[in-house]
PDB file of C-alpha atoms in Angstrom:
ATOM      1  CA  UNK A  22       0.000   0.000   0.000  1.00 75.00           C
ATOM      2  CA  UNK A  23       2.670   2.297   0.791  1.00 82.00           C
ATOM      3  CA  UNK A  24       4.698   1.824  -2.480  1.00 83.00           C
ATOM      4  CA  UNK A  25       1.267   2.585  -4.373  1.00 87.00           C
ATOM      5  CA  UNK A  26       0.866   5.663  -2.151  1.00 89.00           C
ATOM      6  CA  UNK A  27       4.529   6.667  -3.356  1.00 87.00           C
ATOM      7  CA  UNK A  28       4.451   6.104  -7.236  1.00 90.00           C
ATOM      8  CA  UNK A  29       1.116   8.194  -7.061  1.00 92.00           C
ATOM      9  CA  UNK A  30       2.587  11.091  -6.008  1.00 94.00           C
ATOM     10  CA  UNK A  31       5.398  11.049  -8.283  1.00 93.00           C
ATOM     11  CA  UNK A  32       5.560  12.746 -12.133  1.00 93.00           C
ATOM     12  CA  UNK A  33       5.786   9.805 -14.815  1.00 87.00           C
ATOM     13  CA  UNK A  34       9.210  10.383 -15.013  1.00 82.00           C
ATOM     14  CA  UNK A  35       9.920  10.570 -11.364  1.00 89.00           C
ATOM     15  CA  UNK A  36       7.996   7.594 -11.459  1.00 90.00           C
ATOM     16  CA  UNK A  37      10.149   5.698 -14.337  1.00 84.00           C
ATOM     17  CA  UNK A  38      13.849   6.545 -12.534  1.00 86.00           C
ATOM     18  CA  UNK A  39      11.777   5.034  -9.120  1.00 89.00           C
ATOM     19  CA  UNK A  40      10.744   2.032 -10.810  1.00 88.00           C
ATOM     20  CA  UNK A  41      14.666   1.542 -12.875  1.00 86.00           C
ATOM     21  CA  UNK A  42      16.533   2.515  -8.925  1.00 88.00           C
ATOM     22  CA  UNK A  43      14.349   0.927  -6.490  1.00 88.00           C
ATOM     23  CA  UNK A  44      13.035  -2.054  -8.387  1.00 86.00           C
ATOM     24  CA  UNK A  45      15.446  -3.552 -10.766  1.00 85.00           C
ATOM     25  CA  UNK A  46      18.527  -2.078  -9.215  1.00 89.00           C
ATOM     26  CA  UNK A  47      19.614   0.282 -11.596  1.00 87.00           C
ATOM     27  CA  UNK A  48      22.804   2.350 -10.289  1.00 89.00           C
ATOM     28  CA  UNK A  49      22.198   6.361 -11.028  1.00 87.00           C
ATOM     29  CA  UNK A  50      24.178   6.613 -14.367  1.00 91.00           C
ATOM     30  CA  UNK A  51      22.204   4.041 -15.663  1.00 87.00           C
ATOM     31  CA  UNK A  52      19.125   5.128 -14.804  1.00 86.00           C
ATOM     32  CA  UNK A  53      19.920   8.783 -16.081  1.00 87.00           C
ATOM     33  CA  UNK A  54      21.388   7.032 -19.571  1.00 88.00           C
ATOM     34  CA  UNK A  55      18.067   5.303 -19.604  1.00 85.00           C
ATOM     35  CA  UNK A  56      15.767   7.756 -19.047  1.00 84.00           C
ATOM     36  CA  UNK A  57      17.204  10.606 -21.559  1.00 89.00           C
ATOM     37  CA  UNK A  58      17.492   8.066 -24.133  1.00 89.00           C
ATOM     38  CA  UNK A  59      13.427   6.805 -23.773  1.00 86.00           C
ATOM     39  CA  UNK A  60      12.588  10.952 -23.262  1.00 87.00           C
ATOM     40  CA  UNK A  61      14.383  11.607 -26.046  1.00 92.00           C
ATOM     41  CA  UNK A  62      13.144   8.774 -28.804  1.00 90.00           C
ATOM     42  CA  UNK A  63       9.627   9.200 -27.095  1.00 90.00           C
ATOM     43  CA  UNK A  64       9.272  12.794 -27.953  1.00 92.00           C
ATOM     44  CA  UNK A  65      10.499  12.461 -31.398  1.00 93.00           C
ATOM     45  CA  UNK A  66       8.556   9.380 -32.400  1.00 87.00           C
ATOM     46  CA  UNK A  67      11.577   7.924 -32.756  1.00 90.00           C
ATOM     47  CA  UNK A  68      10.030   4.278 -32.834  1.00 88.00           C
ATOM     48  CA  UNK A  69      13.850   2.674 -33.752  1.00 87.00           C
ATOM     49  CA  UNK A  70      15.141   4.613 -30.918  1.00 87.00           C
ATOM     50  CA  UNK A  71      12.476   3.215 -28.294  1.00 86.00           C
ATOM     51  CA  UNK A  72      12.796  -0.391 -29.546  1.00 82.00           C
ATOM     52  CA  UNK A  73      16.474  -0.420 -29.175  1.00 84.00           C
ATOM     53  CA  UNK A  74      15.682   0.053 -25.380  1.00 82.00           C
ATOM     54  CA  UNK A  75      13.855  -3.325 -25.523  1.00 78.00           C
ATOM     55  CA  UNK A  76      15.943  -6.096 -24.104  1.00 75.00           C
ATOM     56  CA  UNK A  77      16.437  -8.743 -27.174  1.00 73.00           C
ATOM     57  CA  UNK A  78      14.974 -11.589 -26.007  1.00 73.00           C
ATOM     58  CA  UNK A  79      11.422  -9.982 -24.522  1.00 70.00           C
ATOM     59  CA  UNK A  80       8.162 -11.895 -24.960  1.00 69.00           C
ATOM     60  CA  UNK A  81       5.315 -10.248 -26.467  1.00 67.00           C
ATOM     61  CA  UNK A  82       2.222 -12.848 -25.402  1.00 68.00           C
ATOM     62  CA  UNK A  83      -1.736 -12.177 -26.337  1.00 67.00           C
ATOM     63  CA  UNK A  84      -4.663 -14.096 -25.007  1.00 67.00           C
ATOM     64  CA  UNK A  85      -7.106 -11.843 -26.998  1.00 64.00           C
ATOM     65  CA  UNK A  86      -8.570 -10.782 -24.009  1.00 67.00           C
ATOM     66  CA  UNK A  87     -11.220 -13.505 -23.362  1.00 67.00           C
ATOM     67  CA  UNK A  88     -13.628 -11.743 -26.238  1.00 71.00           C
ATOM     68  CA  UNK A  89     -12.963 -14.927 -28.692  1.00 66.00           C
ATOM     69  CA  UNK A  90     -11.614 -18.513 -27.939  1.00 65.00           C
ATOM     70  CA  UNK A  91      -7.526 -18.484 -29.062  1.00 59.00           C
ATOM     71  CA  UNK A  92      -4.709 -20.175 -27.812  1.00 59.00           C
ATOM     72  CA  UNK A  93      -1.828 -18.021 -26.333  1.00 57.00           C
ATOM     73  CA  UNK A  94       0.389 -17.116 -28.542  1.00 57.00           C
ATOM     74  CA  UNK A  95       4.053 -15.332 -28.281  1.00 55.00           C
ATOM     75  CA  UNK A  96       6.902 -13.658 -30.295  1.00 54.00           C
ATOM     76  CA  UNK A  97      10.187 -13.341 -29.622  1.00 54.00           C
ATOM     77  CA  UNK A  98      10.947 -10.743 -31.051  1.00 56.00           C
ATOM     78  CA  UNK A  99       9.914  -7.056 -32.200  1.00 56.00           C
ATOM     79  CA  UNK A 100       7.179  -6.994 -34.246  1.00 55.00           C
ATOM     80  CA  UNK A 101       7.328  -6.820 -37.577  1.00 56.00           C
ATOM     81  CA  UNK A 102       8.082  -3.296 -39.529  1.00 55.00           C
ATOM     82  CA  UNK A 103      10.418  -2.344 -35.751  1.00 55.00           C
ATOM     83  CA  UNK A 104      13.816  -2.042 -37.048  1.00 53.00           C
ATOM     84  CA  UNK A 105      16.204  -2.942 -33.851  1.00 52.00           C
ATOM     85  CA  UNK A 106      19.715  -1.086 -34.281  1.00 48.00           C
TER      86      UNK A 106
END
C-alpha cells in the first residue's frame, strides 16, 4: 500500500527513474542514460530509438482478451516493420 501511495505522487518520469533505482537495481548513471534516451526517442517518435531500449529476447504474449476462444500465442521478437539497431 505504501509503495502505491509513493508512485502516485510522483511525475511519470519521477515515477520511471523510481521504478529503474528501487526495483530492478539500476545504479544512477544508468538510470539517467536510460531515461534521456526513452525521453528523447519518445518525444520524437523515434520508434527505432524506443525499440532499441527493448531487451532482445522480450516476450510479447496475447490471449485476446477472453472476447474470442484463441490459444496463447508469443513472439520473440519485435514486431514486424520495428527495425532494432
Amino acid at each position: 500500500m505504501g509503495m502505491l501511495v509513493v508512485l502516485e505522487t510522483l511525475s511519470p518520469t519521477e515515477r520511471a527513474v523510481f521504478v529503474l533505482r528501487e526495483v530492478f537495481g539500476f545504479d544512477y548513471d544508468d538510470t539517467a542514460a536510460a531515461t534521456e534516451r526513452f525521453l528523447a526517442a519518445a518525444s520524437t517518435g523515434d520508434m527505432a530509438g524506443l525499440v532499441s531500449l527493448l531487451a532482445s529476447d522480450i516476450a510479447w504474449t496475447t490471449d485476446s482478451g477472453g472476447k474470442v476462444r484463441h490459444c496463447a500465442t508469443s513472439s520473440w521478437s519485435a514486431p514486424s516493420g520495428w527495425a532494432r539497431s
